[in-house]
Short mmCIF file of C-alpha atoms in Angstrom, two decimals:
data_model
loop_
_atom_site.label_atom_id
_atom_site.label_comp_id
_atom_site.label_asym_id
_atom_site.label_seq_id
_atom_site.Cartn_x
_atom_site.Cartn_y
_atom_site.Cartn_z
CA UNK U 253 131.27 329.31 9.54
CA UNK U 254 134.03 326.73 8.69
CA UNK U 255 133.55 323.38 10.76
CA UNK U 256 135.20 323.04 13.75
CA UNK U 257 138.87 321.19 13.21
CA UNK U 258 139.36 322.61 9.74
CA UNK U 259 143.03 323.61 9.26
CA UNK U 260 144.34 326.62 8.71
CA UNK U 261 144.23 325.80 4.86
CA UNK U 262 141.32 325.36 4.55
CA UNK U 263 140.16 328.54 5.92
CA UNK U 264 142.07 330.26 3.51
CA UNK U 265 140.79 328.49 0.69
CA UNK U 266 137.45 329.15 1.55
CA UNK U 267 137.90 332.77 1.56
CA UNK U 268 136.45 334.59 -1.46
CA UNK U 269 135.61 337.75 -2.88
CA UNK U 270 132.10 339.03 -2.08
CA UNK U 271 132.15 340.87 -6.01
CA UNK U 272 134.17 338.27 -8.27
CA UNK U 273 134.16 335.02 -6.32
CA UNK U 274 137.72 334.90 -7.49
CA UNK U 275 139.69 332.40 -4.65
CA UNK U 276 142.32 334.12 -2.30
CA UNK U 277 145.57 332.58 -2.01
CA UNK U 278 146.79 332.96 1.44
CA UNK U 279 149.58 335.02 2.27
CA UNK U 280 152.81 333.01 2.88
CA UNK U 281 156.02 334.79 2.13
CA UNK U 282 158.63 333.26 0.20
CA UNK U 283 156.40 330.09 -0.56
CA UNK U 284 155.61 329.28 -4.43
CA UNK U 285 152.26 327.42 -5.43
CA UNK U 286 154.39 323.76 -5.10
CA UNK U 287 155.61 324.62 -1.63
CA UNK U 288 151.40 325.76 -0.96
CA UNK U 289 150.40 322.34 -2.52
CA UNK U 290 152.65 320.31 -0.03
CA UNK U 291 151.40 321.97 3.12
CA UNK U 292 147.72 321.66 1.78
CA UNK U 293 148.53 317.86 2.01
CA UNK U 294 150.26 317.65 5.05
CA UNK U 295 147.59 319.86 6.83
CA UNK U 296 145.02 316.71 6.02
CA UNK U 297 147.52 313.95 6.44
CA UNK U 298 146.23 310.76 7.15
CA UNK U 299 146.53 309.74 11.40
CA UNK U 300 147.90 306.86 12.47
CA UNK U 301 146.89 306.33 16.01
CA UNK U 302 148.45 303.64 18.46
CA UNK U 303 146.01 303.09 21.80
CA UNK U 304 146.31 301.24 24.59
CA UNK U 305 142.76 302.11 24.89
CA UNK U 306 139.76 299.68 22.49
CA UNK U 307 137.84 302.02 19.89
CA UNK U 308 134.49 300.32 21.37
CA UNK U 309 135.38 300.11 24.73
CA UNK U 310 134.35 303.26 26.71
CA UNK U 311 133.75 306.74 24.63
CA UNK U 312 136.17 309.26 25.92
CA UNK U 313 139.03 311.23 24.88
CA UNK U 314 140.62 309.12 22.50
CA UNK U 315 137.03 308.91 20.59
CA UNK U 316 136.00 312.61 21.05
CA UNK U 317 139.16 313.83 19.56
CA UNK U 318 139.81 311.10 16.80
CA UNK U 319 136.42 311.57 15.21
CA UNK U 320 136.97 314.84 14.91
CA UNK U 321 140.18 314.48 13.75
CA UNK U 322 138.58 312.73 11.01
CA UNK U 323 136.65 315.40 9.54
CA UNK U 324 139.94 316.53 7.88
CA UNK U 325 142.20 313.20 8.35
CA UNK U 326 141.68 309.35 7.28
CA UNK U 327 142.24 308.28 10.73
CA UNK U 328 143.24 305.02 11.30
CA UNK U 329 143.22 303.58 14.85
CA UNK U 330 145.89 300.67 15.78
CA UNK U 331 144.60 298.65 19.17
CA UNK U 332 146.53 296.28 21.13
CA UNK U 333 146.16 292.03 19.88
CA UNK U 334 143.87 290.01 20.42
CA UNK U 335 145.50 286.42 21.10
CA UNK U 336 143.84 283.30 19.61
CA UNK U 337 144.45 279.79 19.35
CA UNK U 338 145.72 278.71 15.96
CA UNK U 339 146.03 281.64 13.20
CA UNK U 340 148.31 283.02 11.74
CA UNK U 341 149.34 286.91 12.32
CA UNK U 342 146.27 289.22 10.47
CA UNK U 343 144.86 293.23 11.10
CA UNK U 344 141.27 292.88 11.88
CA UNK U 345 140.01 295.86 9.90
CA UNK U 346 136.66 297.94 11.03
CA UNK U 347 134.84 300.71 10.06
CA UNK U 348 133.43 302.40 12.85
CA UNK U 349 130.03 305.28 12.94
CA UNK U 350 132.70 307.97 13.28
CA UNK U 351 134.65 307.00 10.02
CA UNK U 352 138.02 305.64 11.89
CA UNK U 353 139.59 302.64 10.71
CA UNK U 354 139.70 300.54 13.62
CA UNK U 355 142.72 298.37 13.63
CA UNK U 356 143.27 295.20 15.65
CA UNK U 357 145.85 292.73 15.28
CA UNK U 358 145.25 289.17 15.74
CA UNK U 359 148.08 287.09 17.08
CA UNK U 360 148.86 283.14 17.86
CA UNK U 361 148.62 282.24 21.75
CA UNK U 362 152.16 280.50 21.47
CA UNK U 363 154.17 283.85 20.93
CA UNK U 364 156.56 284.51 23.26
CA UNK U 365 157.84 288.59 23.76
CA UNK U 366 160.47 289.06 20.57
CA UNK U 367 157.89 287.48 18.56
CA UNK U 368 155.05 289.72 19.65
CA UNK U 369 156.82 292.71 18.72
CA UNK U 370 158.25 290.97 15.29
CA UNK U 371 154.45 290.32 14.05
CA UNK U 372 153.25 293.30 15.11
CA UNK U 373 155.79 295.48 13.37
CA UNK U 374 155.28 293.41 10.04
CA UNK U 375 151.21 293.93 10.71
CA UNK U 376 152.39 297.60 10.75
CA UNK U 377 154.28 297.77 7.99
CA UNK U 378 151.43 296.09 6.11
CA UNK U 379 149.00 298.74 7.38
CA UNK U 380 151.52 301.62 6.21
CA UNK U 381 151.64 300.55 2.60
CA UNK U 382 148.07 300.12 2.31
CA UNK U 383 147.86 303.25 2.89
CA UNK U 384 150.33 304.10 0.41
CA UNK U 385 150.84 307.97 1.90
CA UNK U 386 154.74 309.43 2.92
CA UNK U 387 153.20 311.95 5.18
CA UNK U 388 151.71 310.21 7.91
CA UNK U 389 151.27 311.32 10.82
CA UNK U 390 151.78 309.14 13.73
CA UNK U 391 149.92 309.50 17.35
CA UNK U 392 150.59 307.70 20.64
CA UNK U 393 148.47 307.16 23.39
CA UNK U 394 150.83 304.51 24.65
CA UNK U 395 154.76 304.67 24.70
CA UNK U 396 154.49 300.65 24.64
CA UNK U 397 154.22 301.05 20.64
CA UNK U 398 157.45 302.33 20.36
CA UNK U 399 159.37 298.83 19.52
CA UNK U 400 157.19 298.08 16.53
CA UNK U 401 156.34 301.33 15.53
CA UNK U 402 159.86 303.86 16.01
CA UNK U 403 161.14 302.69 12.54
CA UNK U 404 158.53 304.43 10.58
CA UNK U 405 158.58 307.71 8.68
CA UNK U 406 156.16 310.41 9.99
CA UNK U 407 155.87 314.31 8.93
CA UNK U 408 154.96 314.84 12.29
CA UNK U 409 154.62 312.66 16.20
CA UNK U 410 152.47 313.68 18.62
CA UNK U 411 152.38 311.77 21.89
CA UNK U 412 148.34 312.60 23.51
CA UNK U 413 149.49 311.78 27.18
CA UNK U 414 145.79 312.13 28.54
CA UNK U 415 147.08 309.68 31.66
CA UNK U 416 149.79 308.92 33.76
CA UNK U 417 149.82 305.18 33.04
CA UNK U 418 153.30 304.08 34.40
CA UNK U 419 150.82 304.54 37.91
CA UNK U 420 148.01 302.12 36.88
CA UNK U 421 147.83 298.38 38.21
CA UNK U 422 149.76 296.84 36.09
CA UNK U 423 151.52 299.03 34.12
CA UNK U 424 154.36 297.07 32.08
CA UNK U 425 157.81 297.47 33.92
CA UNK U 426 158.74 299.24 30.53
CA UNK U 427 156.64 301.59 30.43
CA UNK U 428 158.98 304.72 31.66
CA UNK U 429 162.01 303.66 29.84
CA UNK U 430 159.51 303.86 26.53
CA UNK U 431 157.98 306.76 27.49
CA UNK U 432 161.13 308.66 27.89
CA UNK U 433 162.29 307.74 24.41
CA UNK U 434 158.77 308.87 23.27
CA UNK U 435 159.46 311.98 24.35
CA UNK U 436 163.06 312.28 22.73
CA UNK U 437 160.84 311.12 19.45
CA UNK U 438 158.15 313.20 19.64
CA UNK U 439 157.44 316.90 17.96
CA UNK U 440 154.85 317.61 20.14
CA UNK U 441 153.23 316.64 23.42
CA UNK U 442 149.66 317.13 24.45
CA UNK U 443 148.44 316.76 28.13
CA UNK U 444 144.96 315.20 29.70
CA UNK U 445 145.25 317.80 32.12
CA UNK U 446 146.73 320.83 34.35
CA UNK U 447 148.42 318.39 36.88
CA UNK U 448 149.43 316.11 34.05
CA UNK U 449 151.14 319.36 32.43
CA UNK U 450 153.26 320.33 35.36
CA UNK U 451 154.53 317.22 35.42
CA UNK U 452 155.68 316.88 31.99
CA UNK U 453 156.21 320.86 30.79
CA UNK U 454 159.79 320.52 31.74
CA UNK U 455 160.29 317.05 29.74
CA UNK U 456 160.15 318.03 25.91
CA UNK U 457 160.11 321.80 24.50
CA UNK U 458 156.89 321.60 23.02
CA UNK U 459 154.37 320.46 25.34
CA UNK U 460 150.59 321.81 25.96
CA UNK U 461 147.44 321.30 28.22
CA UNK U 462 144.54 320.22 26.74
CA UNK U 463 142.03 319.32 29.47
CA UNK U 464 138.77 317.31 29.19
CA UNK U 465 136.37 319.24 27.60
CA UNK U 466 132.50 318.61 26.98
CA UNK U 467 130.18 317.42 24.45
CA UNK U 468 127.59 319.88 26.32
CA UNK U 469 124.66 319.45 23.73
CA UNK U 470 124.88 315.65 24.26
CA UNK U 471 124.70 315.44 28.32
CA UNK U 472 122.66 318.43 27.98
CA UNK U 473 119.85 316.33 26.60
CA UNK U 474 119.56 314.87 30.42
CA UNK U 475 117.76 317.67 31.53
CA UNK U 476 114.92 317.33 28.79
CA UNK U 477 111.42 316.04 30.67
CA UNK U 478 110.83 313.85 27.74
CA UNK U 479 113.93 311.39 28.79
CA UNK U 480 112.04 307.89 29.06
CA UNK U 481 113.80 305.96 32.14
CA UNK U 482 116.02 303.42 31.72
CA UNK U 483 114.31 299.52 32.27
CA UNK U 484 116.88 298.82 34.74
CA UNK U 485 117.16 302.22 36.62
CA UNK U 486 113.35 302.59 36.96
CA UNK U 487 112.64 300.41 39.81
CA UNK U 488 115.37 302.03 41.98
CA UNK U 489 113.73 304.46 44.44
CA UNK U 490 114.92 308.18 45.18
CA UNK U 491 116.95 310.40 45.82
CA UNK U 492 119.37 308.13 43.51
CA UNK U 493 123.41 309.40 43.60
CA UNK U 494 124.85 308.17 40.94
CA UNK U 495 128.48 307.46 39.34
CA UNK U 496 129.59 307.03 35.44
CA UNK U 497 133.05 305.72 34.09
CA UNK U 498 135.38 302.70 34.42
CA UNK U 499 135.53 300.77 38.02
CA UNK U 500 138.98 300.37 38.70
CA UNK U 501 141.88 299.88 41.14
CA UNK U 502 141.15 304.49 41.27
CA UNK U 503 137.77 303.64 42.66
CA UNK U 504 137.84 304.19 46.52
CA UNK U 505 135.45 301.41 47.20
CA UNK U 506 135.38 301.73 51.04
CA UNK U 507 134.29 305.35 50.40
CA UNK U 508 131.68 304.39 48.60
CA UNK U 509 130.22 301.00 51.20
CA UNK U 510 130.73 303.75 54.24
CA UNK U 511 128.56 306.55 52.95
CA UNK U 512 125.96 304.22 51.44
CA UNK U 513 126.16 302.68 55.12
CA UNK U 514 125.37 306.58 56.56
CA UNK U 515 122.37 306.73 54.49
CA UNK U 516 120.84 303.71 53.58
CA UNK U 517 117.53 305.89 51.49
CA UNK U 518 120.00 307.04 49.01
CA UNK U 519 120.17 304.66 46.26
CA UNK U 520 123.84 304.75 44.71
CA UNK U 521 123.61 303.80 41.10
CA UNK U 522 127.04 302.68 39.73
CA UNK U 523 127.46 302.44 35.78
CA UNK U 524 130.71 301.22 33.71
CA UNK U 525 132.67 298.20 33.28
CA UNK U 526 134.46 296.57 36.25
CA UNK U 527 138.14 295.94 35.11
CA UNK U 528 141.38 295.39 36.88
CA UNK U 529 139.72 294.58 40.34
CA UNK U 530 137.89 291.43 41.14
CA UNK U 531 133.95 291.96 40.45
CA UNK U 532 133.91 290.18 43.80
CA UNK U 533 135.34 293.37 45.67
CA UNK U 534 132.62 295.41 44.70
CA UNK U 535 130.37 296.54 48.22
CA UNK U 536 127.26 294.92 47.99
CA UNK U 537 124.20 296.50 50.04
CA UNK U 538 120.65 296.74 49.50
CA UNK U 539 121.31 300.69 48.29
CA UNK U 540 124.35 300.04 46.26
CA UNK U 541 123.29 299.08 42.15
CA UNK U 542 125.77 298.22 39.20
CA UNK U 543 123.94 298.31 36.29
CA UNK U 544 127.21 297.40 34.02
CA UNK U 545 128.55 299.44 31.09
CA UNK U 546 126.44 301.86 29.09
CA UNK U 547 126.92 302.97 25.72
CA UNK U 548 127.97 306.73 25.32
CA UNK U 549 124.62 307.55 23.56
CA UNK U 550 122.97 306.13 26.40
CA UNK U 551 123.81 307.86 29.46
CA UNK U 552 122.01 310.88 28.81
CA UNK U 553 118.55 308.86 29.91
CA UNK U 554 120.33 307.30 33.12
CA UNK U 555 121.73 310.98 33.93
CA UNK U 556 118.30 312.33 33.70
CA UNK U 557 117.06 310.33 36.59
CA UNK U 558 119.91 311.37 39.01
CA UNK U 559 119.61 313.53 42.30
CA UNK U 560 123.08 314.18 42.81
CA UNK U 561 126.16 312.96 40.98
CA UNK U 562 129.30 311.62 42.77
CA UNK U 563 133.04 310.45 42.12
CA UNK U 564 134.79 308.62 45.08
CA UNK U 565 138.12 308.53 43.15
CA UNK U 566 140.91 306.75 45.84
CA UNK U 567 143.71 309.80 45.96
CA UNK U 568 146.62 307.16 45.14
CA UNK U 569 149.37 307.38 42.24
CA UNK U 570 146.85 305.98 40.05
CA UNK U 571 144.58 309.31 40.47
CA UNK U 572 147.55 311.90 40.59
CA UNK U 573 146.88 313.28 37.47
CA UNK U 574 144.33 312.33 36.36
CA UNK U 575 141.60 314.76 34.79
CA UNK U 576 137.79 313.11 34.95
CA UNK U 577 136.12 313.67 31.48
CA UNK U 578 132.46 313.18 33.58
CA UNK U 579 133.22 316.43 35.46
CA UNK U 580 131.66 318.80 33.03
CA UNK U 581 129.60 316.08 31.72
CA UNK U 582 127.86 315.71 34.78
CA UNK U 583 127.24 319.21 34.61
CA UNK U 584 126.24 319.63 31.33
CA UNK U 585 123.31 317.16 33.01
CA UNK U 586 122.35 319.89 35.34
CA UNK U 587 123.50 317.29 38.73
CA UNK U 588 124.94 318.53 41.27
CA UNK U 589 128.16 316.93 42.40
CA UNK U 590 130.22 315.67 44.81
CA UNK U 591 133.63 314.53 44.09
CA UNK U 592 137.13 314.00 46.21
CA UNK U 593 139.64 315.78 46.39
CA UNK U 594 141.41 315.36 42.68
CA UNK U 595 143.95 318.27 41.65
CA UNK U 596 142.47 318.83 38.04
CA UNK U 597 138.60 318.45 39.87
CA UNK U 598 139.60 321.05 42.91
CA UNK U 599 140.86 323.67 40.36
CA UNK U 600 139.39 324.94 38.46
CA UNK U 601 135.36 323.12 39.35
CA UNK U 602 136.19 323.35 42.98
CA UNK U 603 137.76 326.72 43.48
CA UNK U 604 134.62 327.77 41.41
CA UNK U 605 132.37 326.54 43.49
CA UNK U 606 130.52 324.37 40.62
CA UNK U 607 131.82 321.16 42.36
CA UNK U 608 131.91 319.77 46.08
CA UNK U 609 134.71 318.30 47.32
CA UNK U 610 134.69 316.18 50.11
CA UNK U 611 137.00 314.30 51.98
CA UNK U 612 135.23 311.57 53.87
CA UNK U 613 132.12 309.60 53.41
CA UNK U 614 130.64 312.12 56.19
CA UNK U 615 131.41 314.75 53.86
CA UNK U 616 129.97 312.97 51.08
CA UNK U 617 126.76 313.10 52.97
CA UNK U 618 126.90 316.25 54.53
CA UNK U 619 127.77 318.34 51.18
CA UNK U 620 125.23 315.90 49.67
CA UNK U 621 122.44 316.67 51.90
CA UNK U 622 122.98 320.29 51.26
CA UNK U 623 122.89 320.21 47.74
CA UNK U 624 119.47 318.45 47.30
CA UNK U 625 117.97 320.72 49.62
CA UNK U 626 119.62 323.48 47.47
CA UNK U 627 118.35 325.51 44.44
CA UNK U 628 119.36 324.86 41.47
CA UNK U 629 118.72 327.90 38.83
CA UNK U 630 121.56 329.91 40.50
CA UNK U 631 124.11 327.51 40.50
CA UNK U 632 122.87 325.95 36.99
CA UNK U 633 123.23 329.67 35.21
CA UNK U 634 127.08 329.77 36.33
CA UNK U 635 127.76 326.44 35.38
CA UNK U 636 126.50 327.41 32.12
CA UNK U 637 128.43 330.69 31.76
CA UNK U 638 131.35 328.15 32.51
CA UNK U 639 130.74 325.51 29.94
CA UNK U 640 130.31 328.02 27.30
CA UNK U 641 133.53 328.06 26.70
CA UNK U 642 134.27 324.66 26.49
CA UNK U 643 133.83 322.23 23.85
CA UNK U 644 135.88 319.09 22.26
CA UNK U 645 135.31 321.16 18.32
CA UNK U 646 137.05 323.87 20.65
CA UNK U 647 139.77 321.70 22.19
CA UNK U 648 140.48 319.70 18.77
CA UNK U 649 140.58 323.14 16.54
CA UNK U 650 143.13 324.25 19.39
CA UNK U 651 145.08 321.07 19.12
CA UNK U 652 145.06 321.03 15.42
CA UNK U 653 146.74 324.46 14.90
CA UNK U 654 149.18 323.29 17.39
CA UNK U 655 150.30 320.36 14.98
CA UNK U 656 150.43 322.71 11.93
CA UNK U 657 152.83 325.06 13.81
CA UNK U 658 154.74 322.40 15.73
CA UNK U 659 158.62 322.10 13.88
CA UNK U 660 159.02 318.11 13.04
CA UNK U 661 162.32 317.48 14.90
CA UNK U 662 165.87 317.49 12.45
CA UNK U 663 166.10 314.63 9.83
CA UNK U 664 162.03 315.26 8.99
CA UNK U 665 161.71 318.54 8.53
CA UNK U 666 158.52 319.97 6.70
CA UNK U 667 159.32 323.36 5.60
CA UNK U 668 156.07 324.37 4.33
CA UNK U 669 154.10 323.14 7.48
CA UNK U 670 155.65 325.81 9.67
CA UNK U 671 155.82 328.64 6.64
CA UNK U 672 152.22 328.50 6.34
CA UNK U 673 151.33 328.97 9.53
CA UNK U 674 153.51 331.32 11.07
CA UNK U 675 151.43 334.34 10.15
CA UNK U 676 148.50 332.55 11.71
#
């Protein structure tokens, strides 16, 4: 079986005869063995990635798709700067376990705007002729790229919307202008989720769902025996609820004080960096714990020691769209959860009935109070059957073929992209 994320060309290469071992050339009408060489190179092209998001920050879509991506692409992933007092303008250049490039330019304090945006699109240019390829392919998880980045070549743009950022505390005032010219720029336009989708579908002819998907092996390891508890977690009694991802201005924080104030045994275990809000906001009670950021690797052993799982996500603009990666993940665990009521967590989890939705701290307790006393085997076989079908190899193989059929928009056509897949 060919690994997961292998294009198209590949999988035709790889065919051979079971008698002669003599290679099949795939099928592509019209197309002579120059035309078959060019789209053999522009199915592996290398990705240039632009992210509002750090590569070592917190593992989630960006990193689950990119390091696959990498399996068939020299990926190279451009951050936002890093100010420091006196240097001059330089590309911090990393290597990280996944084999991306991580990219991360370092700027002077004293730059004003104009100047920002000059440095960075030399520090660009710099990074394109290193890697001395015409076929790039460039991919935005931030329209805020655009003014140092629009002037380069590409075979192919993808923008990877996988949030609705013009809603987050402060989003630049920009922000929509440059995402609307993204989407005039783009060939093709990926989504973090179902709500996300409807929103955008009507915005640019080429645009597809891709929800959050599940490294199910991974968070499946939680509900191994063997897990050895976590130093920190270990001295917090049961039943422990507990709650994974970034701490933020979507965090409903008054949720979470209220229903830790309705039951005072349940220990409410928070994990993940505290950004955007003042750490000073966070609820403080005897049965509330923030144990800080985990790595990705890690959070399979705090998982383990979980009664019940929980995301009091605020419904504001912020949370509109968005589509929680830690909804399968938590169960992939095997915890039962409780979340509120979030479009892309209601349907499909909800509607399911493989999630809880409440819609006040009573709820919270109430549906929570049920599920512990509930079994788990029935409920744990359908979640199962569910997450079977899910997987980020799946979601990135999907995504792939998408790219290789997508028609780069007049002025950078790639004739041979489209010809080779369209008997796919």
């Amino acid at each position: 079986m060919e690994p997961p994320g292998s294009s198209v060309v590949r999988w035709q290469l790889s065919d051979r005869s079971a008698h002669t071992g003599a290679l099949k050339m795939p099928r592509i009408l019209g197309a002579n063995m120059a035309t078959f060489r060019k789209t053999a190179a522009i199915a592996s092209s290398p990705i240039l990635c632009f992210s509002h998001l750090r590569w070592n920050f917190v593992y989630q879509r960006p990193q689950h798709l990119l390091s696959r991506a990498a399996e068939d692409h020299e990926v190279f992933f451009f951050e936002e700067p890093v100010f420091a007092e006196g240097i001059q303008p330089f590309v911090q250049r990393t290597r990280s376990n996944e084999g991306i490039t991580v990219l991360v330019p370092m700027l002077p304090k004293a730059m004003n705007g104009p100047q920002i945006t000059r440095a960075l699109r030399s520090l660009v240019d710099t990074v394109v002729g290193g890697i001395g390829r015409a076929d790039l392919v460039l991919w935005y998880y931030t329209p805020m790229a655009l003014p140092f980045s629009r002037h380069l070549a590409a075979c192919l743009r993808v923008y990877d919307n996988m949030d609705e950022l013009s809603a987050f505390s402060g989003a630049p005032p920009r922000l929509i202008a440059m995402e609307r010219e993204l989407f005039r720029k783009v060939d093709v336009v990926f989504t973090g989720g179902q709500s996300l989708y409807e929103s955008k579908k009507k915005r640019h002819p080429n645009v597809h769902a891709c929800p959050s998907s599940i490294d199910a092996s991974h968070f499946g390891t939680s509900r191994e025996a063997s897990q050895r508890e976590p130093h920190d977690q270990a001295s917090i009694s049961g039943p422990r609820v507990g709650f994974f991802g970034v701490i933020d201005e979507r965090m409903d924080l008054d949720f979470l004080a209220k229903a830790a104030a309705i039951r005072p045994q349940w220990q409410f275990v928070m994990i993940g960096p505290v950004v955007k809000i003042d750490p000073s906001s966070l609820p403080q009670r005897p049965n509330i714990h923030w144990l800080g950021p985990k790595t990705y690797a890690q959070l399979p052993a705090y998982l383990a020691g979980w009664d019940l799982g929980f995301m009091p996500f605020a419904l504001n603009e912020a949370t509109r769209f968005i589509s929680p990666t830690k909804t399968p993940e938590f169960l992939a665990a095997g915890i039962p959860l409780v979340s509120t009521a979030i479009a892309d967590v209601i349907r499909p989890y909800g509607e399911l009935g493989l999630v809880e939705i409440a819609h006040s701290p009573e709820d919270l307790v109430n549906l929570g109070t049920a599920l512990l006393a509930r079994p788990t085997l029935p409920w744990l076989t359908r979640v199962d059957q569910h997450l079977a079908g899910m997987s980020w190899d799946l979601t990135w193989a999907s995504m792939h073929r998408i790219m290789l059929k997508s028609q780069p928009q007049a002025g950078r056509t790639v004739s041979a992209w489209d010809e080779a897949v369209s008997h796919v």
